[in-house]
């Protein structure tokens, strides 16, 4: 059995969701734009196909697109005739798809770095590295889930935004939902409020879908209801994922996160981001240095191709926003929960990490 086949078997045994896998020389991806109404599997035969699937958010979530970086280069190796340059070019293409989430950049860099010692064994090296990255990421989800669950009390209502879950990560619960799923599996009676997340509705479509699968009670709200819910005592804690954390602890996450963090501060509600050491970007000093992806305005003026505004209306779609570290109560990682002062404490945790990876 190959490494990849063993991994697929493990996912079945542990009831995990594989966001992407290899079958007969092509990559298979659960098309997240179709969820929850159909669980369609799409095929990416080339790295170009995979790049397009990432751009169009058929596969999304910072962890999952990080895994695409790994599997994408493995796919490139399969058709490379042993030419390392083709594989490196595939990495450049994948890195250009979405600029904000740092995991994709890091996994591509890690795969590319391992090309050097590969020699004749390019395919075998790429397969082993891709599996290693996915397994490490999965291990981090279990670990950060365990640390984060210590913050969740029996009876808590936890709000989350967008989808930071299994299919957006390595299959257990991504980041935020790893915390929530672990607390639930520990027997804590928790309730989740999931924000719908305009305009792509990842919260309504995918978070609610996964919470239902996990059997975790939940309530859907629109993004503009969080202030009301907080002011009326309906929310005890907020846990969101993260696409990038800068060296000073500022957080880039799905647009709307900042507004929830401001409201949480006003109401003394702890606000956490769940992440991994791989998502902490020490090359980026602060949130102001993070490139925020701007997506097509038509994604705001239209829903599933149907116009919801008069023709010609100008619209803006920053896909992420920046939450300053002062609004963050703690950064949950596989190494533990990091609190202020973030610049100092993030560095300490990084130094402890044997290997910085997702
Ligand atoms: C990004 C998104 C979340 C994160 C964070 O969405 O869902 O902001 O990825 O979650 P999209 P995690 O890819 O749809 O723009 O840390 O689990 O990736």
Coordinates of C-alpha atoms and ligand atoms in Angstrom, one line a residue, residues 57 60-63 98 162-165 168 174-176 202 241-243 253-254 274 319-320, ligand 1:
X57 CA -13.0 28.7 -4.0
X60 CA -10.8 26.9 0.2
X61 CA -9.9 27.5 3.8
X62 CA -6.3 28.3 4.6
X63 CA -5.4 24.8 5.8
X98 CA -4.7 33.5 -3.3
X162 CA -16.9 31.9 8.1
X163 CA -15.7 28.3 7.9
X164 CA -12.6 27.2 9.8
X165 CA -13.4 23.5 9.8
X168 CA -11.0 23.9 5.1
X174 CA -9.5 22.7 10.8
X175 CA -8.8 25.3 13.4
X176 CA -11.9 26.9 15.0
X202 CA -19.2 29.7 4.0
X241 CA -9.7 30.6 12.3
X242 CA -6.9 32.6 10.7
X243 CA -5.4 33.0 7.3
X253 CA -9.2 36.4 8.7
X254 CA -12.4 36.3 6.7
X274 CA -7.4 29.2 16.5
X319 CA -12.0 39.0 1.1
X320 CA -10.3 39.4 4.5
Ligands
LIG1 C1 -11.2 31.8 4.6 C2 -11.8 31.3 5.8 C3 -11.3 31.6 7.0 C4 -10.1 30.9 7.2 C5 -9.7 30.6 8.5 O1 -12.1 31.6 3.6 O2 -12.7 30.5 5.7 O3 -11.1 32.9 7.2 O4 -9.6 30.2 6.2 O5 -9.9 29.3 8.9 P1 -12.0 31.5 2.1 P2 -8.7 28.3 9.0 O6 -10.9 30.6 1.8 O7 -13.3 31.0 1.9 O8 -11.7 32.9 1.6 O9 -7.7 28.9 9.9 O10 -9.3 27.1 9.6 O11 -8.2 28.1 7.6

